[in-house]
Amino acid sequence: MADRKPIDSWLTDMDGVLIHEGVPIPGADAFLKKLRESGKPFLVLTNNSIYTPRDLHARLRRMGLDVPIENIWTSALATAQFLDDQRPEGSAYVIGEAGLTTALHDIGYILTDHEPDYVVLGETRTYSFEAMTKAVRLINDGARFICTNPDETGPSAEGPLPATGAVAALITKATGKQPYFAGKPNPLMMRTGLNTIGAHSETSAMIGDRMDTDVLAGMEAGMQTFLVLTGLTRPEQVEDFPYRPSKVVDSIADLVDRI
């Protein structure tokens, strides 16, 4: 850490870092307030592709956390940016919610089930057998397979729910085709996020609660990484991984004075 350049911009995960089961984590409001007052570039990231940045801004605001829309970066936006770079004004068959369909509409993509360039799988609470069957047939007919994120389960008040990664595995089993995941831990999501705020990895930090997504993506993107223990990772689990975060802290509250 002593050899690293000062941190001029911050990226932070949302669930497990700023909020937990719809409740702000102590210190999150102070951290965000100090970031806004400092004028330093920052982004709040989420692998969840269900909501648009405007939706998430409103949801966070109801919890007492003020995050401007332009400071929210989702796996849906990262996926749309990737597709826009790869095949501008292309077409896609989409399984997902407004966060994903809006992001693709905004880059000029046509959403169709007629010979699409891509099948794009995102998060939804209503995965249907019909939609998955159509995705399998389109991929078999030549559509390229893209997923917003590899998370196999997602949280809910009742317990874990099957998520994008689990459904992707089903489609892969049926087609023999592996998807390209645009979200964390792909460092692409970090690098495209940094580009949107004009930041450089050498002077940026990533805060997360998961070793296998947040810390890994931040590390591979060349950033300093902070693991907080308010989410999914327990202290004893850190040693299970062949890589380490730059620093482990109890919560986001411990990083307020670093800004």
mmCIF file of C-alpha atoms in Angstrom:
data_model
loop_
_atom_site.group_PDB
_atom_site.id
_atom_site.type_symbol
_atom_site.label_atom_id
_atom_site.label_comp_id
_atom_site.label_asym_id
_atom_site.label_seq_id
_atom_site.Cartn_x
_atom_site.Cartn_y
_atom_site.Cartn_z
ATOM 1 C CA MET A 1 0.000 0.000 0.000
ATOM 2 C CA ALA A 2 2.840 2.408 0.802
ATOM 3 C CA ASP A 3 4.089 2.277 -2.795
ATOM 4 C CA ARG A 4 0.713 3.038 -4.324
ATOM 5 C CA LYS A 5 -0.325 6.456 -5.584
ATOM 6 C CA PRO A 6 -2.928 8.422 -3.596
ATOM 7 C CA ILE A 7 -6.536 7.411 -4.254
ATOM 8 C CA ASP A 8 -8.238 10.044 -6.420
ATOM 9 C CA SER A 9 -11.366 8.083 -7.378
ATOM 10 C CA TRP A 10 -13.509 5.410 -5.755
ATOM 11 C CA LEU A 11 -15.636 2.520 -6.989
ATOM 12 C CA THR A 12 -17.838 0.697 -4.518
ATOM 13 C CA ASP A 13 -20.197 -2.237 -4.657
ATOM 14 C CA MET A 14 -23.719 -1.564 -3.409
ATOM 15 C CA ASP A 15 -25.205 -4.649 -1.708
ATOM 16 C CA GLY A 16 -23.184 -5.680 1.315
ATOM 17 C CA VAL A 17 -21.164 -2.458 1.304
ATOM 18 C CA LEU A 18 -23.651 0.419 1.322
ATOM 19 C CA ILE A 19 -26.882 -1.465 2.045
ATOM 20 C CA HIS A 20 -27.898 -4.836 3.441
ATOM 21 C CA GLU A 21 -31.379 -6.248 2.821
ATOM 22 C CA GLY A 22 -32.753 -2.803 2.064
ATOM 23 C CA VAL A 23 -31.209 -1.066 5.077
ATOM 24 C CA PRO A 24 -28.229 1.339 4.904
ATOM 25 C CA ILE A 25 -25.055 0.054 6.549
ATOM 26 C CA PRO A 26 -23.811 2.440 9.263
ATOM 27 C CA GLY A 27 -21.282 4.820 7.772
ATOM 28 C CA ALA A 28 -22.599 4.563 4.191
ATOM 29 C CA ASP A 29 -24.290 7.965 4.292
ATOM 30 C CA ALA A 30 -21.167 9.629 5.728
ATOM 31 C CA PHE A 31 -18.976 7.967 3.105
ATOM 32 C CA LEU A 32 -21.173 9.104 0.208
ATOM 33 C CA LYS A 33 -21.553 12.604 1.626
ATOM 34 C CA LYS A 34 -17.804 13.024 1.945
ATOM 35 C CA LEU A 35 -17.300 11.708 -1.598
ATOM 36 C CA ARG A 36 -19.745 14.250 -3.001
ATOM 37 C CA GLU A 37 -18.180 17.086 -1.016
ATOM 38 C CA SER A 38 -14.644 16.087 -2.062
ATOM 39 C CA GLY A 39 -15.433 16.356 -5.757
ATOM 40 C CA LYS A 40 -13.557 13.116 -6.392
ATOM 41 C CA PRO A 41 -14.953 10.904 -9.163
ATOM 42 C CA PHE A 42 -16.855 7.866 -7.873
ATOM 43 C CA LEU A 43 -19.214 5.109 -8.955
ATOM 44 C CA VAL A 44 -21.583 2.799 -7.119
ATOM 45 C CA LEU A 45 -21.558 -0.555 -8.920
ATOM 46 C CA THR A 46 -23.948 -3.471 -8.982
ATOM 47 C CA ASN A 47 -24.055 -6.742 -10.909
ATOM 48 C CA ASN A 48 -27.848 -6.618 -10.692
ATOM 49 C CA SER A 49 -29.213 -5.724 -14.137
ATOM 50 C CA ILE A 50 -32.879 -5.464 -13.169
ATOM 51 C CA TYR A 51 -32.981 -1.737 -12.412
ATOM 52 C CA THR A 52 -32.003 1.346 -14.382
ATOM 53 C CA PRO A 53 -29.700 3.898 -12.707
ATOM 54 C CA ARG A 54 -32.742 6.134 -12.261
ATOM 55 C CA ASP A 55 -34.577 3.314 -10.461
ATOM 56 C CA LEU A 56 -31.590 2.652 -8.192
ATOM 57 C CA HIS A 57 -31.162 6.357 -7.457
ATOM 58 C CA ALA A 58 -34.766 6.494 -6.260
ATOM 59 C CA ARG A 59 -34.472 3.277 -4.219
ATOM 60 C CA LEU A 60 -31.280 4.461 -2.500
ATOM 61 C CA ARG A 61 -32.783 7.879 -1.834
ATOM 62 C CA ARG A 62 -35.727 6.284 -0.041
ATOM 63 C CA MET A 63 -33.144 4.620 2.227
ATOM 64 C CA GLY A 64 -31.523 7.982 2.944
ATOM 65 C CA LEU A 65 -28.555 7.538 0.588
ATOM 66 C CA ASP A 66 -28.011 10.198 -2.068
ATOM 67 C CA VAL A 67 -26.240 8.803 -5.127
ATOM 68 C CA PRO A 68 -26.587 10.842 -8.339
ATOM 69 C CA ILE A 69 -27.840 8.881 -11.351
ATOM 70 C CA GLU A 70 -24.589 9.492 -13.245
ATOM 71 C CA ASN A 71 -22.655 7.857 -10.401
ATOM 72 C CA ILE A 72 -24.399 4.490 -10.734
ATOM 73 C CA TRP A 73 -22.876 1.787 -12.963
ATOM 74 C CA THR A 74 -24.662 -1.524 -13.520
ATOM 75 C CA SER A 75 -23.782 -4.755 -15.296
ATOM 76 C CA ALA A 76 -26.528 -3.858 -17.790
ATOM 77 C CA LEU A 77 -24.708 -0.639 -18.707
ATOM 78 C CA ALA A 78 -21.393 -2.484 -18.952
ATOM 79 C CA THR A 79 -23.021 -5.088 -21.203
ATOM 80 C CA ALA A 80 -24.535 -2.408 -23.435
ATOM 81 C CA GLN A 81 -21.182 -0.617 -23.688
ATOM 82 C CA PHE A 82 -19.483 -3.877 -24.633
ATOM 83 C CA LEU A 83 -22.043 -4.646 -27.362
ATOM 84 C CA ASP A 84 -21.878 -1.090 -28.700
ATOM 85 C CA ASP A 85 -18.109 -1.448 -29.039
ATOM 86 C CA GLN A 86 -18.342 -4.918 -30.586
ATOM 87 C CA ARG A 87 -21.262 -4.498 -32.992
ATOM 88 C CA PRO A 88 -22.815 -1.008 -33.086
ATOM 89 C CA GLU A 89 -26.546 -0.822 -33.822
ATOM 90 C CA GLY A 90 -26.898 -4.586 -33.671
ATOM 91 C CA SER A 91 -29.802 -6.727 -32.534
ATOM 92 C CA ALA A 92 -30.474 -8.925 -29.532
ATOM 93 C CA TYR A 93 -32.977 -11.297 -28.031
ATOM 94 C CA VAL A 94 -33.107 -10.269 -24.376
ATOM 95 C CA ILE A 95 -34.124 -12.115 -21.248
ATOM 96 C CA GLY A 96 -34.166 -9.473 -18.544
ATOM 97 C CA GLU A 97 -35.843 -6.451 -17.024
ATOM 98 C CA ALA A 98 -35.995 -2.692 -17.701
ATOM 99 C CA GLY A 99 -32.433 -2.086 -16.546
ATOM 100 C CA LEU A 100 -31.116 -4.216 -19.407
ATOM 101 C CA THR A 101 -33.645 -3.456 -22.121
ATOM 102 C CA THR A 102 -33.360 0.307 -21.503
ATOM 103 C CA ALA A 103 -29.548 0.177 -21.647
ATOM 104 C CA LEU A 104 -29.699 -1.644 -24.993
ATOM 105 C CA HIS A 105 -32.357 0.679 -26.406
ATOM 106 C CA ASP A 106 -30.199 3.657 -25.431
ATOM 107 C CA ILE A 107 -27.270 2.427 -27.566
ATOM 108 C CA GLY A 108 -29.550 1.913 -30.553
ATOM 109 C CA TYR A 109 -29.989 -1.848 -30.384
ATOM 110 C CA ILE A 110 -33.019 -3.573 -31.894
ATOM 111 C CA LEU A 111 -34.634 -6.101 -29.553
ATOM 112 C CA THR A 112 -35.947 -8.998 -31.584
ATOM 113 C CA ASP A 113 -36.291 -12.759 -31.735
ATOM 114 C CA HIS A 114 -35.744 -12.801 -35.513
ATOM 115 C CA GLU A 115 -32.157 -13.754 -36.337
ATOM 116 C CA PRO A 116 -30.604 -11.589 -33.584
ATOM 117 C CA ASP A 117 -26.857 -10.980 -33.439
ATOM 118 C CA TYR A 118 -26.884 -11.831 -29.728
ATOM 119 C CA VAL A 119 -28.862 -13.572 -27.032
ATOM 120 C CA VAL A 120 -28.414 -11.411 -23.926
ATOM 121 C CA LEU A 121 -29.287 -12.930 -20.566
ATOM 122 C CA GLY A 122 -29.768 -10.730 -17.523
ATOM 123 C CA GLU A 123 -31.462 -10.815 -14.149
ATOM 124 C CA THR A 124 -35.229 -11.255 -13.901
ATOM 125 C CA ARG A 125 -37.672 -12.528 -11.333
ATOM 126 C CA THR A 126 -39.740 -14.250 -14.041
ATOM 127 C CA TYR A 127 -37.451 -16.642 -15.935
ATOM 128 C CA SER A 128 -39.758 -18.612 -18.229
ATOM 129 C CA PHE A 129 -39.237 -21.996 -19.849
ATOM 130 C CA GLU A 130 -40.511 -20.531 -23.114
ATOM 131 C CA ALA A 131 -37.935 -17.732 -23.099
ATOM 132 C CA MET A 132 -35.090 -20.106 -22.227
ATOM 133 C CA THR A 133 -36.152 -22.508 -24.983
ATOM 134 C CA LYS A 134 -36.158 -19.644 -27.491
ATOM 135 C CA ALA A 135 -32.701 -18.571 -26.298
ATOM 136 C CA VAL A 136 -31.365 -22.097 -26.766
ATOM 137 C CA ARG A 137 -32.732 -22.321 -30.315
ATOM 138 C CA LEU A 138 -31.412 -18.877 -31.304
ATOM 139 C CA ILE A 139 -27.936 -19.700 -29.977
ATOM 140 C CA ASN A 140 -28.006 -23.006 -31.839
ATOM 141 C CA ASP A 141 -28.897 -21.016 -34.969
ATOM 142 C CA GLY A 142 -25.830 -18.799 -34.569
ATOM 143 C CA ALA A 143 -26.647 -15.999 -32.120
ATOM 144 C CA ARG A 144 -23.748 -15.133 -29.814
ATOM 145 C CA PHE A 145 -24.385 -15.721 -26.103
ATOM 146 C CA ILE A 146 -23.816 -12.793 -23.695
ATOM 147 C CA CYS A 147 -24.649 -12.556 -19.979
ATOM 148 C CA THR A 148 -24.695 -9.510 -17.757
ATOM 149 C CA ASN A 149 -23.073 -11.289 -14.799
ATOM 150 C CA PRO A 150 -22.110 -14.750 -13.522
ATOM 151 C CA ASP A 151 -23.813 -14.611 -10.085
ATOM 152 C CA GLU A 152 -25.501 -17.982 -9.557
ATOM 153 C CA THR A 153 -27.803 -16.835 -6.759
ATOM 154 C CA GLY A 154 -29.298 -13.571 -5.629
ATOM 155 C CA PRO A 155 -30.618 -12.445 -2.237
ATOM 156 C CA SER A 156 -34.237 -12.150 -1.180
ATOM 157 C CA ALA A 157 -36.101 -11.861 2.094
ATOM 158 C CA GLU A 158 -37.091 -15.535 1.786
ATOM 159 C CA GLY A 159 -33.583 -16.765 0.939
ATOM 160 C CA PRO A 160 -31.380 -17.254 -2.139
ATOM 161 C CA LEU A 161 -32.926 -17.095 -5.612
ATOM 162 C CA PRO A 162 -31.563 -18.595 -8.839
ATOM 163 C CA ALA A 163 -29.767 -15.817 -10.711
ATOM 164 C CA THR A 164 -28.195 -15.156 -14.099
ATOM 165 C CA GLY A 165 -25.269 -17.543 -13.702
ATOM 166 C CA ALA A 166 -27.537 -20.480 -12.844
ATOM 167 C CA VAL A 167 -29.785 -19.884 -15.847
ATOM 168 C CA ALA A 168 -26.725 -19.383 -18.048
ATOM 169 C CA ALA A 169 -25.486 -22.821 -16.969
ATOM 170 C CA LEU A 170 -28.783 -24.359 -18.077
ATOM 171 C CA ILE A 171 -28.543 -22.701 -21.513
ATOM 172 C CA THR A 172 -24.886 -23.700 -21.836
ATOM 173 C CA LYS A 173 -25.769 -27.317 -21.042
ATOM 174 C CA ALA A 174 -28.443 -27.260 -23.744
ATOM 175 C CA THR A 175 -26.323 -25.566 -26.420
ATOM 176 C CA GLY A 176 -22.713 -26.402 -25.596
ATOM 177 C CA LYS A 177 -21.964 -22.665 -25.887
ATOM 178 C CA GLN A 178 -20.299 -20.731 -23.060
ATOM 179 C CA PRO A 179 -21.469 -17.123 -22.597
ATOM 180 C CA TYR A 180 -19.323 -14.028 -22.300
ATOM 181 C CA PHE A 181 -19.974 -12.360 -18.939
ATOM 182 C CA ALA A 182 -19.682 -8.566 -18.988
ATOM 183 C CA GLY A 183 -20.148 -7.937 -15.247
ATOM 184 C CA LYS A 184 -17.896 -8.574 -12.259
ATOM 185 C CA PRO A 185 -15.449 -10.260 -11.906
ATOM 186 C CA ASN A 186 -14.695 -9.281 -15.503
ATOM 187 C CA PRO A 187 -12.366 -6.265 -15.157
ATOM 188 C CA LEU A 188 -14.090 -4.899 -18.272
ATOM 189 C CA MET A 189 -16.892 -3.622 -16.018
ATOM 190 C CA MET A 190 -14.321 -1.754 -13.913
ATOM 191 C CA ARG A 191 -12.434 -0.324 -16.869
ATOM 192 C CA THR A 192 -15.552 0.892 -18.686
ATOM 193 C CA GLY A 193 -16.766 2.366 -15.404
ATOM 194 C CA LEU A 194 -13.466 4.171 -14.853
ATOM 195 C CA ASN A 195 -13.656 5.521 -18.395
ATOM 196 C CA THR A 196 -17.103 7.004 -17.779
ATOM 197 C CA ILE A 197 -15.765 9.111 -14.889
ATOM 198 C CA GLY A 198 -12.405 9.879 -16.471
ATOM 199 C CA ALA A 199 -10.459 7.979 -13.800
ATOM 200 C CA HIS A 200 -7.294 5.879 -13.967
ATOM 201 C CA SER A 201 -6.849 2.507 -12.312
ATOM 202 C CA GLU A 202 -3.507 3.467 -10.721
ATOM 203 C CA THR A 203 -5.221 6.117 -8.610
ATOM 204 C CA SER A 204 -8.519 4.316 -8.012
ATOM 205 C CA ALA A 205 -9.848 1.945 -5.368
ATOM 206 C CA MET A 206 -12.573 -0.703 -5.381
ATOM 207 C CA ILE A 207 -14.601 -1.491 -2.257
ATOM 208 C CA GLY A 208 -16.538 -4.743 -2.077
ATOM 209 C CA ASP A 209 -17.830 -7.489 0.177
ATOM 210 C CA ARG A 210 -16.946 -10.447 -2.084
ATOM 211 C CA MET A 211 -13.509 -11.839 -2.788
ATOM 212 C CA ASP A 212 -14.558 -13.682 -5.952
ATOM 213 C CA THR A 213 -16.161 -10.718 -7.717
ATOM 214 C CA ASP A 214 -15.371 -7.307 -6.204
ATOM 215 C CA VAL A 215 -11.803 -7.882 -5.041
ATOM 216 C CA LEU A 216 -10.886 -10.029 -8.042
ATOM 217 C CA ALA A 217 -12.257 -7.536 -10.574
ATOM 218 C CA GLY A 218 -10.625 -4.576 -8.842
ATOM 219 C CA MET A 219 -7.293 -6.351 -8.589
ATOM 220 C CA GLU A 220 -7.331 -7.440 -12.247
ATOM 221 C CA ALA A 221 -8.223 -3.896 -13.309
ATOM 222 C CA GLY A 222 -5.126 -2.629 -11.476
ATOM 223 C CA MET A 223 -6.870 -0.870 -8.591
ATOM 224 C CA GLN A 224 -6.341 -0.910 -4.852
ATOM 225 C CA THR A 225 -8.979 -3.115 -3.220
ATOM 226 C CA PHE A 226 -10.772 -2.905 0.112
ATOM 227 C CA LEU A 227 -12.805 -5.815 1.457
ATOM 228 C CA VAL A 228 -15.544 -4.956 3.960
ATOM 229 C CA LEU A 229 -16.944 -7.586 6.304
ATOM 230 C CA THR A 230 -20.558 -6.388 6.253
ATOM 231 C CA GLY A 231 -21.592 -8.646 3.372
ATOM 232 C CA LEU A 232 -21.003 -12.218 2.260
ATOM 233 C CA THR A 233 -17.337 -12.736 3.152
ATOM 234 C CA ARG A 234 -16.282 -13.769 6.661
ATOM 235 C CA PRO A 235 -12.779 -12.950 7.945
ATOM 236 C CA GLU A 236 -11.618 -16.583 7.946
ATOM 237 C CA GLN A 237 -12.635 -17.006 4.283
ATOM 238 C CA VAL A 238 -10.114 -14.461 3.021
ATOM 239 C CA GLU A 239 -7.295 -16.998 3.324
ATOM 240 C CA ASP A 240 -9.196 -19.461 1.130
ATOM 241 C CA PHE A 241 -8.321 -17.420 -1.956
ATOM 242 C CA PRO A 242 -4.970 -17.307 -3.770
ATOM 243 C CA TYR A 243 -5.106 -13.494 -3.861
ATOM 244 C CA ARG A 244 -5.673 -10.862 -1.199
ATOM 245 C CA PRO A 245 -7.293 -7.439 -1.024
ATOM 246 C CA SER A 246 -5.052 -4.454 -0.383
ATOM 247 C CA LYS A 247 -6.783 -4.083 2.985
ATOM 248 C CA VAL A 248 -9.582 -5.725 5.002
ATOM 249 C CA VAL A 249 -11.803 -3.407 7.069
ATOM 250 C CA ASP A 250 -14.860 -3.991 9.220
ATOM 251 C CA SER A 251 -17.173 -1.697 7.244
ATOM 252 C CA ILE A 252 -17.488 1.293 4.946
ATOM 253 C CA ALA A 253 -17.359 3.490 8.046
ATOM 254 C CA ASP A 254 -13.651 2.689 8.351
ATOM 255 C CA LEU A 255 -12.952 4.265 4.962
ATOM 256 C CA VAL A 256 -14.603 7.673 5.453
ATOM 257 C CA ASP A 257 -11.345 9.233 6.624
ATOM 258 C CA ARG A 258 -9.489 7.843 3.574
ATOM 259 C CA ILE A 259 -11.325 10.171 1.196
#
